[in-house]
Coordinates of C-alpha atoms and ligand atoms in Angstrom, one line a residue:
M1 CA 0.0 0.0 0.0
D2 CA 1.2 3.4 -1.0
R3 CA 1.6 6.1 1.7
T4 CA 1.0 8.9 -0.8
F5 CA -2.4 7.3 -1.6
V6 CA -3.3 7.1 2.1
A7 CA -2.2 10.6 2.9
G8 CA -4.1 11.9 -0.1
L9 CA -7.4 10.6 1.3
P10 CA -9.2 13.5 3.1
K11 CA -10.0 12.1 6.6
A12 CA -11.0 13.0 10.1
E13 CA -9.1 12.0 13.2
L14 CA -11.7 11.2 15.9
H15 CA -9.6 9.5 18.6
L16 CA -6.5 11.4 19.5
H17 CA -5.4 12.4 23.0
I18 CA -3.6 15.6 22.6
E19 CA -1.4 14.8 25.6
G20 CA -0.6 11.5 23.8
S21 CA 0.9 13.4 20.9
L22 CA 3.7 14.8 23.2
E23 CA 6.8 13.6 21.5
P24 CA 9.8 12.9 23.8
E25 CA 11.8 15.7 22.2
L26 CA 9.1 18.3 22.9
A27 CA 8.6 16.8 26.4
F28 CA 12.2 17.5 27.3
E29 CA 12.1 20.9 25.7
L30 CA 9.0 21.9 27.8
A31 CA 10.6 20.3 30.9
A32 CA 13.6 22.6 30.5
R33 CA 11.4 25.6 29.7
N34 CA 9.4 25.1 32.8
G35 CA 12.0 23.7 35.2
V36 CA 10.1 20.3 35.5
D37 CA 12.1 17.2 36.4
L38 CA 11.2 14.2 34.4
P39 CA 12.1 10.8 35.9
Y40 CA 14.0 9.8 32.7
A41 CA 17.6 10.8 31.9
D42 CA 17.0 11.8 28.3
V43 CA 14.9 11.2 25.2
A44 CA 16.4 7.8 24.6
A45 CA 15.6 6.7 28.2
L46 CA 12.1 7.9 27.9
R47 CA 11.7 6.0 24.6
R48 CA 12.9 2.9 26.3
A49 CA 10.0 3.2 28.7
F50 CA 7.6 2.9 25.8
S51 CA 7.3 -0.8 26.2
F52 CA 3.8 -1.5 27.6
R53 CA 2.2 -4.5 29.1
D54 CA -1.3 -3.1 29.2
L55 CA -3.3 0.1 29.4
Q56 CA -2.2 1.0 33.0
S57 CA 1.5 0.6 32.3
F58 CA 1.1 3.1 29.5
L59 CA -1.1 5.5 31.5
D60 CA 1.6 5.7 34.2
V61 CA 4.2 7.1 31.7
Y62 CA 1.6 9.3 29.9
Y63 CA 0.5 11.0 33.1
T64 CA 4.1 11.5 34.2
C65 CA 5.1 13.1 30.9
M66 CA 2.2 15.5 30.7
T67 CA 3.4 17.3 33.9
V68 CA 5.8 19.2 31.6
L69 CA 2.7 21.0 30.2
R70 CA 2.2 24.2 32.3
T71 CA 1.3 27.3 30.3
A72 CA -1.1 28.2 27.5
E73 CA 1.9 28.4 25.3
D74 CA 2.9 24.8 26.1
F75 CA -0.6 23.6 25.1
H76 CA -0.5 25.7 22.0
D77 CA 2.9 24.3 20.9
L78 CA 1.7 20.7 21.6
A79 CA -1.4 21.1 19.5
E80 CA 0.5 23.0 16.8
A81 CA 3.0 20.1 16.4
Y82 CA 0.2 17.6 16.3
L83 CA -1.8 19.5 13.7
A84 CA 1.2 19.8 11.4
R85 CA 1.6 16.0 11.5
A86 CA -2.1 15.5 11.0
R87 CA -2.1 17.8 8.0
A88 CA 0.7 15.8 6.3
D89 CA -1.5 12.7 6.8
G90 CA -4.5 14.2 5.0
V91 CA -6.5 15.1 8.2
V92 CA -9.0 17.8 7.5
R93 CA -10.7 17.7 10.9
A94 CA -9.3 16.6 14.2
E95 CA -11.7 16.0 17.1
V96 CA -9.2 15.8 19.9
F97 CA -9.4 14.7 23.6
F98 CA -7.8 16.4 26.5
D99 CA -7.8 15.5 30.2
P100 CA -8.7 18.7 32.2
Q101 CA -8.5 17.0 35.6
E102 CA -4.9 16.0 35.1
H103 CA -4.0 19.6 34.5
T104 CA -6.2 21.4 37.0
S105 CA -5.1 19.0 39.8
R106 CA -1.6 20.4 39.2
G107 CA -2.8 23.9 39.6
I108 CA -3.0 24.7 35.8
P109 CA -6.1 26.9 35.1
L110 CA -8.5 25.2 32.7
A111 CA -8.7 28.5 30.8
D112 CA -4.9 28.3 30.0
V113 CA -5.4 24.7 28.6
V114 CA -8.4 25.6 26.5
T115 CA -7.0 28.9 25.3
G116 CA -3.7 27.3 24.2
L117 CA -5.3 24.4 22.4
S118 CA -7.9 26.6 20.7
R119 CA -5.4 29.2 19.5
A120 CA -3.5 26.4 17.7
G121 CA -6.7 25.2 16.2
E122 CA -7.6 28.7 14.9
E123 CA -4.1 29.2 13.4
S124 CA -4.3 25.8 11.7
A125 CA -7.7 26.4 10.1
E126 CA -6.6 29.9 9.0
T127 CA -3.6 28.4 7.1
G128 CA -5.5 25.6 5.4
G129 CA -4.6 23.0 8.0
P130 CA -7.0 20.7 9.9
H131 CA -10.0 22.2 11.8
L132 CA -9.7 21.4 15.5
A133 CA -12.6 20.4 17.8
L134 CA -12.0 19.8 21.5
I135 CA -13.5 17.0 23.6
A136 CA -13.0 17.3 27.3
C137 CA -12.5 13.9 28.9
A138 CA -13.2 12.8 32.5
V139 CA -10.5 10.4 33.7
R140 CA -12.3 7.4 35.2
H141 CA -9.7 6.9 37.9
R142 CA -10.7 10.1 39.7
G143 CA -14.2 8.8 40.1
P144 CA -17.8 9.9 39.3
E145 CA -18.1 12.9 41.7
E146 CA -15.0 14.6 40.3
A147 CA -16.3 13.9 36.8
V148 CA -19.5 15.9 37.6
E149 CA -17.5 18.7 39.0
M150 CA -15.3 18.7 36.0
V151 CA -18.3 19.0 33.7
H152 CA -19.5 22.1 35.7
S153 CA -16.1 23.7 35.3
L154 CA -16.4 23.5 31.5
E155 CA -19.4 25.9 31.4
P156 CA -17.3 29.1 31.1
H157 CA -15.4 27.5 28.1
R158 CA -18.5 26.1 26.4
E159 CA -17.9 28.0 23.2
Q160 CA -14.5 26.5 22.7
L161 CA -15.7 22.9 23.2
T162 CA -17.5 20.4 21.1
G163 CA -17.7 17.3 23.2
F164 CA -17.4 15.4 26.4
G165 CA -15.8 12.0 26.8
M166 CA -14.3 9.6 29.3
D167 CA -11.0 7.8 29.3
S168 CA -8.2 6.4 31.5
T169 CA -8.3 3.1 33.5
E170 CA -11.3 1.1 32.3
V171 CA -11.6 -2.3 34.1
G172 CA -13.5 -2.0 37.4
L173 CA -14.9 1.4 36.5
P174 CA -18.1 0.6 34.5
P175 CA -19.7 3.4 32.5
R176 CA -22.9 3.4 34.5
L177 CA -21.1 5.0 37.4
F178 CA -20.6 8.1 35.4
A179 CA -24.2 8.6 34.2
A180 CA -24.6 11.9 36.1
A181 CA -21.6 13.5 34.5
F182 CA -22.9 12.6 31.0
E183 CA -26.3 14.0 31.9
A184 CA -24.7 17.3 33.0
A185 CA -22.5 17.4 29.8
R186 CA -25.6 16.9 27.6
G187 CA -27.2 19.7 29.6
L188 CA -24.4 21.9 28.3
G189 CA -25.1 20.8 24.7
L190 CA -21.9 18.8 24.5
R191 CA -21.6 15.8 22.1
C192 CA -21.0 12.7 24.2
V193 CA -18.5 9.8 23.6
A194 CA -16.8 7.3 25.8
H195 CA -13.9 4.9 25.8
A196 CA -15.4 1.4 26.2
G197 CA -14.5 -2.1 25.2
E198 CA -10.7 -1.4 25.0
E199 CA -9.8 -3.6 28.0
G200 CA -13.3 -3.7 29.5
P201 CA -15.9 -6.3 28.5
P202 CA -18.8 -5.8 25.9
E203 CA -21.1 -5.0 28.8
Y204 CA -19.3 -1.7 29.1
V205 CA -20.1 -0.8 25.5
W206 CA -23.8 -1.6 26.1
E207 CA -23.7 0.7 29.2
A208 CA -22.0 3.5 27.3
I209 CA -24.8 3.4 24.7
D210 CA -27.8 2.6 26.8
V211 CA -27.0 4.3 30.1
L212 CA -24.7 7.2 29.0
G213 CA -26.3 7.7 25.7
V214 CA -23.1 8.3 23.8
E215 CA -23.0 9.0 20.1
R216 CA -19.7 7.2 19.4
I217 CA -17.7 4.5 21.1
D218 CA -14.0 5.1 21.5
H219 CA -12.2 1.7 20.8
G220 CA -15.0 -0.9 21.1
A221 CA -12.5 -3.6 20.1
R222 CA -14.1 -6.1 22.5
A223 CA -17.6 -5.5 21.0
I224 CA -16.6 -8.3 18.6
E225 CA -17.1 -10.8 21.5
D226 CA -20.9 -10.2 21.6
A227 CA -22.9 -10.9 18.4
A228 CA -26.0 -9.1 19.7
L229 CA -23.9 -6.0 20.4
V230 CA -22.4 -6.0 17.0
R231 CA -25.9 -6.2 15.5
R232 CA -27.0 -3.3 17.7
L233 CA -24.0 -1.1 16.7
A234 CA -24.6 -1.8 13.0
A235 CA -28.4 -1.2 13.3
D236 CA -27.9 2.1 15.1
G237 CA -25.0 3.2 12.9
T238 CA -23.0 4.0 16.0
P239 CA -19.4 4.8 15.0
L240 CA -16.4 3.1 16.6
T241 CA -13.2 5.1 16.7
M242 CA -10.7 2.3 16.6
C243 CA -7.0 2.5 17.1
P244 CA -5.3 -0.6 15.6
V245 CA -1.6 0.2 16.4
S246 CA -2.5 1.3 20.0
N247 CA -4.4 -2.0 20.5
V248 CA -1.3 -4.0 19.6
R249 CA 1.0 -1.9 21.8
L250 CA -1.3 -2.2 24.8
R251 CA -1.9 -5.8 24.1
V252 CA -5.7 -5.5 23.5
V253 CA -5.0 -7.7 20.5
P254 CA -2.1 -10.1 20.1
E255 CA -1.2 -8.8 16.6
L256 CA -2.6 -6.5 13.9
A257 CA -3.7 -9.4 11.7
A258 CA -6.1 -10.4 14.6
H259 CA -7.6 -6.9 14.9
P260 CA -11.4 -7.1 14.9
L261 CA -11.8 -4.0 12.6
P262 CA -12.2 -6.0 9.3
R263 CA -14.8 -8.3 10.9
L264 CA -16.8 -5.4 12.3
L265 CA -16.7 -3.7 8.9
D266 CA -18.0 -6.9 7.3
A267 CA -20.8 -6.9 9.9
G268 CA -21.9 -3.4 8.8
V269 CA -20.5 -1.5 11.8
R270 CA -19.3 2.1 11.1
V271 CA -15.7 1.8 12.0
T272 CA -13.0 4.5 11.7
V273 CA -9.2 4.4 12.0
N274 CA -7.4 6.6 14.4
S275 CA -4.1 7.0 16.3
D276 CA -4.9 7.4 20.1
D277 CA -1.5 8.4 21.5
P278 CA 0.8 8.4 18.5
A279 CA 3.9 9.7 20.3
Y280 CA 3.8 6.7 22.5
F281 CA 2.7 4.0 20.1
G282 CA 4.9 5.0 17.1
G283 CA 2.3 5.8 14.5
Y284 CA 0.1 8.7 13.4
V285 CA -3.1 8.2 11.6
A286 CA -1.8 7.4 8.1
D287 CA 0.6 4.8 9.8
N288 CA -2.5 3.2 11.3
Y289 CA -4.3 3.0 7.9
L290 CA -1.1 1.6 6.3
A291 CA -0.3 -1.0 9.0
L292 CA -3.9 -2.2 9.1
A293 CA -4.1 -2.5 5.3
E294 CA -0.8 -4.5 5.3
A295 CA -1.7 -6.9 8.1
C296 CA -5.3 -7.5 7.1
G297 CA -5.1 -7.2 3.3
L298 CA -7.4 -4.2 2.9
S299 CA -7.7 -2.6 -0.5
E300 CA -7.4 1.0 -1.6
A301 CA -11.2 1.0 -1.8
D302 CA -11.5 -0.2 1.7
L303 CA -9.2 2.6 3.0
A304 CA -11.1 5.2 1.0
G305 CA -14.3 3.9 2.6
L306 CA -12.8 4.1 6.1
A307 CA -11.7 7.7 5.4
Q308 CA -15.2 8.6 4.2
S309 CA -16.6 7.0 7.4
S310 CA -14.4 9.2 9.5
L311 CA -15.8 12.3 7.8
D312 CA -19.4 11.0 8.2
A313 CA -18.8 10.3 11.9
C314 CA -17.7 13.9 12.7
F315 CA -19.5 16.2 15.0
T316 CA -20.1 18.8 12.4
G317 CA -23.8 18.3 11.7
A318 CA -26.8 18.0 14.1
G319 CA -26.7 15.5 16.9
G320 CA -27.4 11.8 16.4
P321 CA -30.2 9.7 18.0
H322 CA -28.8 10.2 21.5
H323 CA -28.2 13.9 21.2
R324 CA -30.8 15.8 23.1
Ligands
LIG401 N1 -5.9 8.0 27.8 C1 -5.0 8.1 26.8 N2 -5.0 7.1 26.0 C2 -5.9 6.2 26.5 C3 -6.4 4.9 26.1 N3 -5.9 4.3 25.0 N4 -7.4 4.4 26.8 C4 -7.9 5.0 27.9 N5 -7.5 6.2 28.3 C5 -6.5 6.8 27.6
LIG402 ZN1 -8.0 6.7 23.7

């Protein structure tokens, strides 16, 4: 498969944690700028830590590295670097996650985070680069009550935000616990998504749809284990924002050739291809298309269909069936 072909397909990136686009070089640059000590000697030592057993072993490194982000300028520079890479990969719209609680808990004002990211988005759109939309995510490990508080803290920034989501440690923290946060987010008119079925069981995907009322499922890899769930996702047209390279690196699947995406596609589910935390997993969105095509024997027409699905699944139009 030809990279030029893949990069030439206009596409949306719908599952990207902006903090997960923090390349080691920029992490050390920001650490020096802000006088933050990283527990890694240098870029090479940090890269050596990018060998993950599971989601949690990744999250530990990810949360450590994001402590170098302190000012609006830092968040701007992070998003600017990501958007330049996304542009080269044919991304015309990026709907990007960020984790407000991991910044406000370190004393960083939410306004600085939102302002820095938004300014990079405006500059990108003005210069023909990808349009940026922001999705604020509650981190599950801080629990349901903090998630509700976080949603309330979004209100002054409502104009800069498109959606609300949920990420971080999945197993043991079922979606239903966070129903109140999603209700509050919908009250603000935010489009709702949730990570589900990455490490967690298919039941968590059912709960995300039926209890939280989300419009898209982030990952959903384990949906393949439940035929009734696959039928439901297909019937409702609920998009899955899948991340093949991430799933291999975090051992959600043993190898790319075993990734459920082609089977879900065959079953009529609206799947999309995304990069999750590309600085940590070694692949931006075009790399994900290419690796998947190679491992699973997808054609150019298949990839063009996946790119079109990503555009169709964007939060540009009116809300879907669960958007009130
Ligand atoms: N936060 C950043 N990347 C994540 C992932 N893959 N799953 C859950 N939370 C995350
Ligand atoms: Zn993710």
